[in-house]
Amino acid sequence: SQQGEEDPQALSIQEGENATMNCSYKTSINNLQWYRQNSGRGLVHLILIRSNEREKHSGRLRVTLDTSKKSSSLLITASRAADTASYFCATLMIKAAGNKLTFGGGTRVLVKP
Amino acid sequence: KAGVTQTPRYLIKTRGQQVTLSCSPISGHRSVSWYQQTPGQGLQFLFEYFSETQRNKGNFPGRFSGRQFSNSRSEMNVSTLELGDSALYLCASSSDRGRGDTFFGQGTRLTVV
């Protein structure tokens, strides 16, 4: 089952624009992680945000977490063609035994040069 | 520091055969988990090992099994392969008893014919 739902499913923007994608989840979490996946390849870890954090930054990435709304957003600023990929959120539920991540369906981002 | 290493990268097998996939986690990481990614089902958790013990198991048939060695390296085995087992199999490793950043390998693309 998928705990996270991502919105939108697909996004097409021009190089230089910002890209925002959202992730909603259903149960209380310990942390939420965002990943990037280029076609058919492995997942690249972007950022982890813990349940007691509201915002984190890493380079051109900004992640927010609203535990009251059970949602997170990933903002990519000044996008580049190389940012074209699928982006996934993954949650670690607070009652999870061990390290079982539950993934959303992903957002496909196309950055046009 | 080397990342998560999965071997082989690509594999073609015939229905009914068995297959073993290998994963070497990041040095010092003791939590290793496995995921299956298909276009239809997305990313699904298979199982997780920590200090050679299976700590968590997803909803997959008994044909899917795994193990972890004392050096934290892990293998997963799929017996009696079915066409539906064709997928990208991803291994991930994590420190902090599984509550920290989780990093993925490049995956093994398994095709069952």
PDB file of C-alpha atoms in Angstrom:
ATOM      1  CA  SER A   1       0.000   0.000   0.000  1.00  0.00           C
ATOM      2  CA  GLN A   2       1.181   3.507  -0.653  1.00  0.00           C
ATOM      3  CA  GLN A   3       1.114   5.863   2.276  1.00  0.00           C
ATOM      4  CA  GLY A   4       2.104   8.875   0.223  1.00  0.00           C
ATOM      5  CA  GLU A   5       0.289  10.500  -2.626  1.00  0.00           C
ATOM      6  CA  GLU A   6       2.172  12.948  -4.782  1.00  0.00           C
ATOM      7  CA  ASP A   7       0.779  15.857  -6.633  1.00  0.00           C
ATOM      8  CA  PRO A   8       1.025  16.614  -9.464  1.00  0.00           C
ATOM      9  CA  GLN A   9       1.767  13.324 -11.192  1.00  0.00           C
ATOM     10  CA  ALA A  10       3.605  15.200 -13.918  1.00  0.00           C
ATOM     11  CA  LEU A  11       5.042  18.671 -14.272  1.00  0.00           C
ATOM     12  CA  SER A  12       6.526  20.438 -17.279  1.00  0.00           C
ATOM     13  CA  ILE A  13       8.434  23.695 -16.835  1.00  0.00           C
ATOM     14  CA  GLN A  14      10.989  25.865 -18.598  1.00  0.00           C
ATOM     15  CA  GLU A  15      14.586  25.984 -17.488  1.00  0.00           C
ATOM     16  CA  GLY A  16      15.033  28.648 -14.851  1.00  0.00           C
ATOM     17  CA  GLU A  17      11.529  28.302 -13.435  1.00  0.00           C
ATOM     18  CA  ASN A  18      10.760  26.833 -10.027  1.00  0.00           C
ATOM     19  CA  ALA A  19       9.183  23.414  -9.624  1.00  0.00           C
ATOM     20  CA  THR A  20       6.978  22.547  -6.680  1.00  0.00           C
ATOM     21  CA  MET A  21       5.610  19.119  -5.874  1.00  0.00           C
ATOM     22  CA  ASN A  22       3.604  17.946  -2.917  1.00  0.00           C
ATOM     23  CA  CYS A  23       3.349  14.773  -0.924  1.00  0.00           C
ATOM     24  CA  SER A  24       0.518  13.812   1.388  1.00  0.00           C
ATOM     25  CA  TYR A  25       0.532  10.885   3.773  1.00  0.00           C
ATOM     26  CA  LYS A  26      -1.933   9.192   6.071  1.00  0.00           C
ATOM     27  CA  THR A  27      -0.351   8.220   9.368  1.00  0.00           C
ATOM     28  CA  SER A  28       2.048   9.832  11.821  1.00  0.00           C
ATOM     29  CA  ILE A  29       5.639   9.729  10.688  1.00  0.00           C
ATOM     30  CA  ASN A  30       9.116   9.671  12.155  1.00  0.00           C
ATOM     31  CA  ASN A  31      10.676  11.257   9.082  1.00  0.00           C
ATOM     32  CA  LEU A  32      10.070  11.933   5.411  1.00  0.00           C
ATOM     33  CA  GLN A  33      12.675  11.656   2.680  1.00  0.00           C
ATOM     34  CA  TRP A  34      12.717  12.918  -0.885  1.00  0.00           C
ATOM     35  CA  TYR A  35      14.415  11.080  -3.718  1.00  0.00           C
ATOM     36  CA  ARG A  36      15.169  11.686  -7.388  1.00  0.00           C
ATOM     37  CA  GLN A  37      15.200   8.931  -9.984  1.00  0.00           C
ATOM     38  CA  ASN A  38      16.447   9.269 -13.495  1.00  0.00           C
ATOM     39  CA  SER A  39      14.869   6.902 -15.965  1.00  0.00           C
ATOM     40  CA  GLY A  40      15.302   3.312 -14.866  1.00  0.00           C
ATOM     41  CA  ARG A  41      18.115   4.034 -12.457  1.00  0.00           C
ATOM     42  CA  GLY A  42      18.537   4.041  -8.695  1.00  0.00           C
ATOM     43  CA  LEU A  43      17.092   6.511  -6.240  1.00  0.00           C
ATOM     44  CA  VAL A  44      19.232   9.480  -5.321  1.00  0.00           C
ATOM     45  CA  HIS A  45      18.693  10.716  -1.780  1.00  0.00           C
ATOM     46  CA  LEU A  46      17.899  14.433  -1.740  1.00  0.00           C
ATOM     47  CA  ILE A  47      16.886  15.367   1.766  1.00  0.00           C
ATOM     48  CA  LEU A  48      15.453  13.995   5.012  1.00  0.00           C
ATOM     49  CA  ILE A  49      13.154  16.025   7.211  1.00  0.00           C
ATOM     50  CA  ARG A  50      12.186  14.822  10.656  1.00  0.00           C
ATOM     51  CA  SER A  51       8.724  15.117  12.164  1.00  0.00           C
ATOM     52  CA  ASN A  52       9.856  17.878  14.533  1.00  0.00           C
ATOM     53  CA  GLU A  53      11.250  19.998  11.688  1.00  0.00           C
ATOM     54  CA  ARG A  54       9.245  22.371   9.526  1.00  0.00           C
ATOM     55  CA  GLU A  55      11.664  23.346   6.786  1.00  0.00           C
ATOM     56  CA  LYS A  56      15.049  22.288   5.413  1.00  0.00           C
ATOM     57  CA  HIS A  57      17.238  23.567   2.638  1.00  0.00           C
ATOM     58  CA  SER A  58      19.893  21.912   0.534  1.00  0.00           C
ATOM     59  CA  GLY A  59      21.329  23.911  -2.337  1.00  0.00           C
ATOM     60  CA  ARG A  60      18.451  24.696  -4.698  1.00  0.00           C
ATOM     61  CA  LEU A  61      16.093  22.429  -2.779  1.00  0.00           C
ATOM     62  CA  ARG A  62      13.657  23.513  -0.117  1.00  0.00           C
ATOM     63  CA  VAL A  63      11.499  21.026   1.735  1.00  0.00           C
ATOM     64  CA  THR A  64       8.665  21.846   4.079  1.00  0.00           C
ATOM     65  CA  LEU A  65       6.732  19.564   6.376  1.00  0.00           C
ATOM     66  CA  ASP A  66       3.326  20.221   7.892  1.00  0.00           C
ATOM     67  CA  THR A  67       2.511  17.373  10.261  1.00  0.00           C
ATOM     68  CA  SER A  68      -0.898  18.836  11.097  1.00  0.00           C
ATOM     69  CA  LYS A  69      -1.891  18.526   7.446  1.00  0.00           C
ATOM     70  CA  LYS A  70       0.210  15.399   6.919  1.00  0.00           C
ATOM     71  CA  SER A  71       1.887  16.916   3.911  1.00  0.00           C
ATOM     72  CA  SER A  72       5.274  17.920   2.579  1.00  0.00           C
ATOM     73  CA  SER A  73       6.446  19.935  -0.376  1.00  0.00           C
ATOM     74  CA  LEU A  74       9.634  19.942  -2.398  1.00  0.00           C
ATOM     75  CA  LEU A  75      10.627  23.118  -4.186  1.00  0.00           C
ATOM     76  CA  ILE A  76      13.393  23.129  -6.779  1.00  0.00           C
ATOM     77  CA  THR A  77      14.468  26.658  -7.565  1.00  0.00           C
ATOM     78  CA  ALA A  78      16.012  27.845 -10.842  1.00  0.00           C
ATOM     79  CA  SER A  79      15.476  24.464 -12.472  1.00  0.00           C
ATOM     80  CA  ARG A  80      17.912  23.027 -14.997  1.00  0.00           C
ATOM     81  CA  ALA A  81      17.465  20.461 -17.748  1.00  0.00           C
ATOM     82  CA  ALA A  82      19.433  18.046 -15.549  1.00  0.00           C
ATOM     83  CA  ASP A  83      16.628  18.212 -12.968  1.00  0.00           C
ATOM     84  CA  THR A  84      14.423  16.249 -15.373  1.00  0.00           C
ATOM     85  CA  ALA A  85      13.571  13.113 -13.403  1.00  0.00           C
ATOM     86  CA  SER A  86      10.933  11.492 -11.242  1.00  0.00           C
ATOM     87  CA  TYR A  87      10.740  12.641  -7.647  1.00  0.00           C
ATOM     88  CA  PHE A  88       9.463  10.463  -4.825  1.00  0.00           C
ATOM     89  CA  CYS A  89       8.622  11.080  -1.221  1.00  0.00           C
ATOM     90  CA  ALA A  90       9.055   8.264   1.274  1.00  0.00           C
ATOM     91  CA  THR A  91       7.781   8.163   4.820  1.00  0.00           C
ATOM     92  CA  LEU A  92       8.995   6.256   7.826  1.00  0.00           C
ATOM     93  CA  MET A  93       5.934   5.738   9.983  1.00  0.00           C
ATOM     94  CA  ILE A  94       6.301   6.438  13.660  1.00  0.00           C
ATOM     95  CA  LYS A  95       5.206   2.960  14.653  1.00  0.00           C
ATOM     96  CA  ALA A  96       7.233   1.218  12.000  1.00  0.00           C
ATOM     97  CA  ALA A  97       9.521  -1.523  13.173  1.00  0.00           C
ATOM     98  CA  GLY A  98      12.875  -0.993  11.612  1.00  0.00           C
ATOM     99  CA  ASN A  99      13.384   0.966   8.457  1.00  0.00           C
ATOM    100  CA  LYS A 100      10.387   0.281   6.240  1.00  0.00           C
ATOM    101  CA  LEU A 101       9.881   3.236   3.928  1.00  0.00           C
ATOM    102  CA  THR A 102       6.550   3.742   2.217  1.00  0.00           C
ATOM    103  CA  PHE A 103       6.708   5.543  -1.106  1.00  0.00           C
ATOM    104  CA  GLY A 104       4.372   7.767  -3.002  1.00  0.00           C
ATOM    105  CA  GLY A 105       3.679   7.319  -6.686  1.00  0.00           C
ATOM    106  CA  GLY A 106       6.113  10.025  -7.711  1.00  0.00           C
ATOM    107  CA  THR A 107       6.046  13.229  -9.722  1.00  0.00           C
ATOM    108  CA  ARG A 108       7.575  13.213 -13.203  1.00  0.00           C
ATOM    109  CA  VAL A 109       9.301  16.511 -13.844  1.00  0.00           C
ATOM    110  CA  LEU A 110      10.317  17.650 -17.317  1.00  0.00           C
ATOM    111  CA  VAL A 111      12.521  20.739 -17.530  1.00  0.00           C
ATOM    112  CA  LYS A 112      12.607  22.101 -21.051  1.00  0.00           C
ATOM    113  CA  PRO A 113      15.749  23.951 -22.166  1.00  0.00           C
TER     114      PRO A 113
ATOM    115  CA  LYS B   1      32.929   6.760   0.947  1.00  0.00           C
ATOM    116  CA  ALA B   2      31.530   4.215  -1.490  1.00  0.00           C
ATOM    117  CA  GLY B   3      27.787   4.145  -1.976  1.00  0.00           C
ATOM    118  CA  VAL B   4      25.440   1.198  -1.990  1.00  0.00           C
ATOM    119  CA  THR B   5      26.616  -1.338  -4.551  1.00  0.00           C
ATOM    120  CA  GLN B   6      24.292  -3.796  -6.233  1.00  0.00           C
ATOM    121  CA  THR B   7      25.270  -6.642  -8.515  1.00  0.00           C
ATOM    122  CA  PRO B   8      24.509  -7.558 -11.148  1.00  0.00           C
ATOM    123  CA  ARG B   9      23.038  -4.485 -12.852  1.00  0.00           C
ATOM    124  CA  TYR B  10      21.047  -6.454 -15.391  1.00  0.00           C
ATOM    125  CA  LEU B  11      19.773  -9.994 -15.434  1.00  0.00           C
ATOM    126  CA  ILE B  12      17.655 -12.048 -17.799  1.00  0.00           C
ATOM    127  CA  LYS B  13      16.148 -15.256 -16.484  1.00  0.00           C
ATOM    128  CA  THR B  14      13.642 -17.819 -17.667  1.00  0.00           C
ATOM    129  CA  ARG B  15      10.372 -18.585 -15.906  1.00  0.00           C
ATOM    130  CA  GLY B  16      10.852 -21.211 -13.233  1.00  0.00           C
ATOM    131  CA  GLN B  17      14.484 -20.390 -12.596  1.00  0.00           C
ATOM    132  CA  GLN B  18      15.809 -18.803  -9.438  1.00  0.00           C
ATOM    133  CA  VAL B  19      17.941 -15.716  -9.026  1.00  0.00           C
ATOM    134  CA  THR B  20      20.186 -14.215  -6.364  1.00  0.00           C
ATOM    135  CA  LEU B  21      20.870 -10.502  -6.156  1.00  0.00           C
ATOM    136  CA  SER B  22      23.629  -8.988  -4.071  1.00  0.00           C
ATOM    137  CA  CYS B  23      23.949  -5.727  -2.173  1.00  0.00           C
ATOM    138  CA  SER B  24      26.877  -4.145  -0.347  1.00  0.00           C
ATOM    139  CA  PRO B  25      25.750  -1.320   1.940  1.00  0.00           C
ATOM    140  CA  ILE B  26      27.617   1.849   2.764  1.00  0.00           C
ATOM    141  CA  SER B  27      30.435   1.096   5.163  1.00  0.00           C
ATOM    142  CA  GLY B  28      29.176   1.239   8.732  1.00  0.00           C
ATOM    143  CA  HIS B  29      25.511   0.874   7.818  1.00  0.00           C
ATOM    144  CA  ARG B  30      23.878  -2.116   9.435  1.00  0.00           C
ATOM    145  CA  SER B  31      20.339  -1.724   8.119  1.00  0.00           C
ATOM    146  CA  VAL B  32      19.793  -3.095   4.624  1.00  0.00           C
ATOM    147  CA  SER B  33      16.403  -3.130   2.955  1.00  0.00           C
ATOM    148  CA  TRP B  34      15.095  -4.268  -0.416  1.00  0.00           C
ATOM    149  CA  TYR B  35      12.414  -2.790  -2.652  1.00  0.00           C
ATOM    150  CA  GLN B  36      10.748  -3.828  -5.862  1.00  0.00           C
ATOM    151  CA  GLN B  37       9.813  -1.216  -8.435  1.00  0.00           C
ATOM    152  CA  THR B  38       7.382  -1.916 -11.256  1.00  0.00           C
ATOM    153  CA  PRO B  39       5.392   0.465 -13.465  1.00  0.00           C
ATOM    154  CA  GLY B  40       2.128  -0.893 -12.147  1.00  0.00           C
ATOM    155  CA  GLN B  41       2.795  -1.185  -8.411  1.00  0.00           C
ATOM    156  CA  GLY B  42       5.454   1.471  -7.913  1.00  0.00           C
ATOM    157  CA  LEU B  43       8.009   1.059  -5.149  1.00  0.00           C
ATOM    158  CA  GLN B  44       7.159  -1.706  -2.722  1.00  0.00           C
ATOM    159  CA  PHE B  45       9.022  -2.822   0.364  1.00  0.00           C
ATOM    160  CA  LEU B  46      10.283  -6.399   0.352  1.00  0.00           C
ATOM    161  CA  PHE B  47      12.209  -6.835   3.607  1.00  0.00           C
ATOM    162  CA  GLU B  48      14.768  -5.283   5.903  1.00  0.00           C
ATOM    163  CA  TYR B  49      17.717  -6.748   7.741  1.00  0.00           C
ATOM    164  CA  PHE B  50      19.583  -5.362  10.692  1.00  0.00           C
ATOM    165  CA  SER B  51      22.556  -7.139  12.249  1.00  0.00           C
ATOM    166  CA  GLU B  52      21.795 -10.332  10.296  1.00  0.00           C
ATOM    167  CA  THR B  53      18.177 -10.467  11.493  1.00  0.00           C
ATOM    168  CA  GLN B  54      15.128  -9.861   9.364  1.00  0.00           C
ATOM    169  CA  ARG B  55      13.391  -7.036  11.120  1.00  0.00           C
ATOM    170  CA  ASN B  56      10.533  -6.356   8.745  1.00  0.00           C
ATOM    171  CA  LYS B  57       8.875  -8.086   5.822  1.00  0.00           C
ATOM    172  CA  GLY B  58       6.586  -6.773   3.140  1.00  0.00           C
ATOM    173  CA  ASN B  59       3.637  -8.465   1.546  1.00  0.00           C
ATOM    174  CA  PHE B  60       5.388 -10.717  -0.921  1.00  0.00           C
ATOM    175  CA  PRO B  61       5.118 -14.491  -1.409  1.00  0.00           C
ATOM    176  CA  GLY B  62       7.563 -16.864   0.220  1.00  0.00           C
ATOM    177  CA  ARG B  63       9.426 -17.198  -3.086  1.00  0.00           C
ATOM    178  CA  PHE B  64      11.130 -13.951  -2.121  1.00  0.00           C
ATOM    179  CA  SER B  65      13.729 -14.388   0.584  1.00  0.00           C
ATOM    180  CA  GLY B  66      16.838 -12.692   1.790  1.00  0.00           C
ATOM    181  CA  ARG B  67      19.674 -12.797   4.214  1.00  0.00           C
ATOM    182  CA  GLN B  68      22.352 -10.584   5.675  1.00  0.00           C
ATOM    183  CA  PHE B  69      25.896 -11.544   6.463  1.00  0.00           C
ATOM    184  CA  SER B  70      28.071 -10.499   9.388  1.00  0.00           C
ATOM    185  CA  ASN B  71      29.723  -7.809   7.236  1.00  0.00           C
ATOM    186  CA  SER B  72      26.238  -6.355   6.556  1.00  0.00           C
ATOM    187  CA  ARG B  73      26.257  -7.408   2.912  1.00  0.00           C
ATOM    188  CA  SER B  74      22.888  -8.768   1.878  1.00  0.00           C
ATOM    189  CA  GLU B  75      21.457 -11.066  -0.739  1.00  0.00           C
ATOM    190  CA  MET B  76      17.930 -11.584  -1.903  1.00  0.00           C
ATOM    191  CA  ASN B  77      16.711 -14.679  -3.662  1.00  0.00           C
ATOM    192  CA  VAL B  78      13.667 -15.224  -5.820  1.00  0.00           C
ATOM    193  CA  SER B  79      12.778 -18.803  -6.580  1.00  0.00           C
ATOM    194  CA  THR B  80      10.492 -20.194  -9.269  1.00  0.00           C
ATOM    195  CA  LEU B  81      10.522 -16.948 -11.210  1.00  0.00           C
ATOM    196  CA  GLU B  82       7.323 -15.670 -12.777  1.00  0.00           C
ATOM    197  CA  LEU B  83       6.911 -13.137 -15.571  1.00  0.00           C
ATOM    198  CA  GLY B  84       5.494 -10.692 -13.028  1.00  0.00           C
ATOM    199  CA  ASP B  85       8.757 -10.692 -11.106  1.00  0.00           C
ATOM    200  CA  SER B  86      10.300  -8.588 -13.858  1.00  0.00           C
ATOM    201  CA  ALA B  87      11.194  -5.376 -12.090  1.00  0.00           C
ATOM    202  CA  LEU B  88      13.907  -3.091 -10.849  1.00  0.00           C
ATOM    203  CA  TYR B  89      15.123  -4.371  -7.483  1.00  0.00           C
ATOM    204  CA  LEU B  90      16.599  -1.716  -5.265  1.00  0.00           C
ATOM    205  CA  CYS B  91      18.709  -2.147  -2.173  1.00  0.00           C
ATOM    206  CA  ALA B  92      19.013   0.557   0.441  1.00  0.00           C
ATOM    207  CA  SER B  93      21.198   1.039   3.482  1.00  0.00           C
ATOM    208  CA  SER B  94      20.812   3.184   6.538  1.00  0.00           C
ATOM    209  CA  SER B  95      22.630   3.917   9.776  1.00  0.00           C
ATOM    210  CA  ASP B  96      21.107   5.073  13.009  1.00  0.00           C
ATOM    211  CA  ARG B  97      19.253   1.821  13.524  1.00  0.00           C
ATOM    212  CA  GLY B  98      17.260   2.672  10.404  1.00  0.00           C
ATOM    213  CA  ARG B  99      16.042   6.088  11.486  1.00  0.00           C
ATOM    214  CA  GLY B 100      18.450   8.131   9.430  1.00  0.00           C
ATOM    215  CA  ASP B 101      19.062   8.942   5.818  1.00  0.00           C
ATOM    216  CA  THR B 102      18.441   5.923   3.627  1.00  0.00           C
ATOM    217  CA  PHE B 103      20.595   5.578   0.523  1.00  0.00           C
ATOM    218  CA  PHE B 104      19.832   3.424  -2.474  1.00  0.00           C
ATOM    219  CA  GLY B 105      21.944   1.543  -4.946  1.00  0.00           C
ATOM    220  CA  GLN B 106      21.605   1.672  -8.732  1.00  0.00           C
ATOM    221  CA  GLY B 107      19.364  -1.359  -8.722  1.00  0.00           C
ATOM    222  CA  THR B 108      19.273  -4.678 -10.519  1.00  0.00           C
ATOM    223  CA  ARG B 109      17.021  -4.796 -13.556  1.00  0.00           C
ATOM    224  CA  LEU B 110      15.554  -8.320 -13.674  1.00  0.00           C
ATOM    225  CA  THR B 111      13.759  -9.478 -16.780  1.00  0.00           C
ATOM    226  CA  VAL B 112      11.941 -12.797 -16.685  1.00  0.00           C
ATOM    227  CA  VAL B 113      11.163 -14.336 -20.087  1.00  0.00           C
TER     228      VAL B 113
END
